[in-house]
Tab-separated table of C-alpha atoms in Angstrom:
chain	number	residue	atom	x	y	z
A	1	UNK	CA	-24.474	-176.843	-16.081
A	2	UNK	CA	-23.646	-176.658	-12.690
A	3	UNK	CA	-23.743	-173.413	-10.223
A	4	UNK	CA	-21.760	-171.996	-7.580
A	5	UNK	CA	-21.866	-169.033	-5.351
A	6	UNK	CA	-20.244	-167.686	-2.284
A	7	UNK	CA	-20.141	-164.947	0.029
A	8	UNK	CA	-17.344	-162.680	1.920
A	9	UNK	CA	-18.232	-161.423	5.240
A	10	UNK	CA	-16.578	-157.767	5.614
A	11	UNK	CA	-14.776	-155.894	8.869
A	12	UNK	CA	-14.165	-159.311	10.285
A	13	UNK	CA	-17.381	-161.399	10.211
A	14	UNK	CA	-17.829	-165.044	9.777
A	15	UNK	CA	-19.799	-166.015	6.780
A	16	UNK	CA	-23.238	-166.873	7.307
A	17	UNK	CA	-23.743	-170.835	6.643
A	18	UNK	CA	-27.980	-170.422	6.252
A	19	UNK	CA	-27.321	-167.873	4.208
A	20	UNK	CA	-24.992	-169.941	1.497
A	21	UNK	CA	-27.400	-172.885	1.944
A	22	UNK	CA	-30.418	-170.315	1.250
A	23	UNK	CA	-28.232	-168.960	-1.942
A	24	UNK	CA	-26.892	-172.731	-3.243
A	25	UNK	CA	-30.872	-173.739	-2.640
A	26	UNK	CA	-32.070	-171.168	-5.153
A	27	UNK	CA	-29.651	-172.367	-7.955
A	28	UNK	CA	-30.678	-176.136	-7.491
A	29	UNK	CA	-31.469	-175.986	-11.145
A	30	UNK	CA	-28.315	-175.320	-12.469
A	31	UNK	CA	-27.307	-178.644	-10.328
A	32	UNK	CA	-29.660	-181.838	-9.397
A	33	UNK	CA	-27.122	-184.101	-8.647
A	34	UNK	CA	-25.296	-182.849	-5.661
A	35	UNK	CA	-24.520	-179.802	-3.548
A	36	UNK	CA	-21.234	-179.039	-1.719
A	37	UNK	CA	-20.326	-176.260	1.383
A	38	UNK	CA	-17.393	-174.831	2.689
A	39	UNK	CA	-17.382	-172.223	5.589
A	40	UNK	CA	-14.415	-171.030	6.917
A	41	UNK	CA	-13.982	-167.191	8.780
A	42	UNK	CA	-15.252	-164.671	6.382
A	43	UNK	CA	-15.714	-166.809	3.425
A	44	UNK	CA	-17.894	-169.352	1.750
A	45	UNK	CA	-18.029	-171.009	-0.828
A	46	UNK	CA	-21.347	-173.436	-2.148
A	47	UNK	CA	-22.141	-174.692	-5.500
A	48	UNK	CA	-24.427	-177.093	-6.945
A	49	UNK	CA	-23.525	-180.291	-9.116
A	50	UNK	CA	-24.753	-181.849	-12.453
A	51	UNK	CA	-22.766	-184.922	-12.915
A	52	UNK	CA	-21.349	-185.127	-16.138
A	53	UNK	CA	-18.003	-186.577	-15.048
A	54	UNK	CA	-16.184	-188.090	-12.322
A	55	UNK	CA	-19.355	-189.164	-10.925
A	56	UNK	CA	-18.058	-190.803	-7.717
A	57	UNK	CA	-14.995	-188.568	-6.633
A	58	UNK	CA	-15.513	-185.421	-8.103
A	59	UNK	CA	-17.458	-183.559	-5.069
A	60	UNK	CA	-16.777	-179.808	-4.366
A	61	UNK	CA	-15.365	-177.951	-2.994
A	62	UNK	CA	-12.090	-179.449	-2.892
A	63	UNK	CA	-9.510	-178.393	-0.938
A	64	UNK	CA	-5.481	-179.494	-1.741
A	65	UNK	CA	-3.257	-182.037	0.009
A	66	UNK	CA	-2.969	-179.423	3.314
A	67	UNK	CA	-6.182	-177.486	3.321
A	68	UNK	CA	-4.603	-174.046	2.670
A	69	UNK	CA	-6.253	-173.648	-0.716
A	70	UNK	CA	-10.690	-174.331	-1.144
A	71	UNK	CA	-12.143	-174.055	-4.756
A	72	UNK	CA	-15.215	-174.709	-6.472
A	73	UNK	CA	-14.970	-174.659	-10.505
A	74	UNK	CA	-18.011	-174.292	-13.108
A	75	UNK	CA	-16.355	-175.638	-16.440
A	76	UNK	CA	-14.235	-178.027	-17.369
A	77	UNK	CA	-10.215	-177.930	-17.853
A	78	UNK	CA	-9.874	-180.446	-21.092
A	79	UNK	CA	-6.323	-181.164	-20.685
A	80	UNK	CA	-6.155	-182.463	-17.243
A	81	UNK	CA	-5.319	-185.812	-18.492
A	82	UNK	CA	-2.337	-184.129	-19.774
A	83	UNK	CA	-1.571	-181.921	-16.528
A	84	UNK	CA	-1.877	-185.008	-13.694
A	85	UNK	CA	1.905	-186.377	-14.616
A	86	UNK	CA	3.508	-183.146	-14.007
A	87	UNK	CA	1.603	-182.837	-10.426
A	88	UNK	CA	2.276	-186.484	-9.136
A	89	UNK	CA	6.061	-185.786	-10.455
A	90	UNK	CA	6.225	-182.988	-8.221
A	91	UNK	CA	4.714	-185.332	-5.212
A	92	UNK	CA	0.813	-183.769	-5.448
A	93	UNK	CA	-1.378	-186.402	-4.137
A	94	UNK	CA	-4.583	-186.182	-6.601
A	95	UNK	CA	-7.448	-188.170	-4.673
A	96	UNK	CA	-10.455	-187.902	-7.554
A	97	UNK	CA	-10.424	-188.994	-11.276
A	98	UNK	CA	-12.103	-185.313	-12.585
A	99	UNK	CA	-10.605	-182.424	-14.094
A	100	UNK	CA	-10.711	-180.179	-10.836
A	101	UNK	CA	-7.793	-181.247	-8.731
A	102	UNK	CA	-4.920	-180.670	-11.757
């Protein structure tokens, strides 16, 4: 199963990026495959990948179409077959074939 962690910086700090590499090191376990950072102002956001599915595409974090939203998920949404057609309809532009994005 994969791991993430993360880490907000208080009163105005940047997040420290040794310190999420440090933290998404000690979890390698829970992930072998892959490892993923994101670093922005006071937050960050790391996690660790076992590929299970969407083994090409389905890097995190991910961010949507813009940037304004970063995520990292541990789990798996089942119906996101079922949830992609509503998205494109509304003009989302879904660049991996995983569960994340929807």
């Amino acid at each position: 199963m994969c791991g993430i962690c993360g880490i907000f910086a208080y009163r105005g700090a940047d997040a420290d990026a040794d310190t999420l590499h440090r933290m998404t090191d000690l979890i390698t376990h829970r992930g072998p495959d892959d490892a993923g950072y994101h670093v922005q102002g006071p937050v960050a956001l790391g996690m660790r990948r076992l590929s299970i599915i969407d083994l090409d595409t389905g890097r995190q974090p991910i961010a949507n179409e813009d940037g304004s939203v970063v995520v990292v998920c541990n789990g798996e949404i089942y119906n996101f077959r079922d949830l992609r057609p509503g998205l494109e309809a509304r003009n989302h532009r879904l660049i991996t074939s995983g569960d994340l994005e929807p």
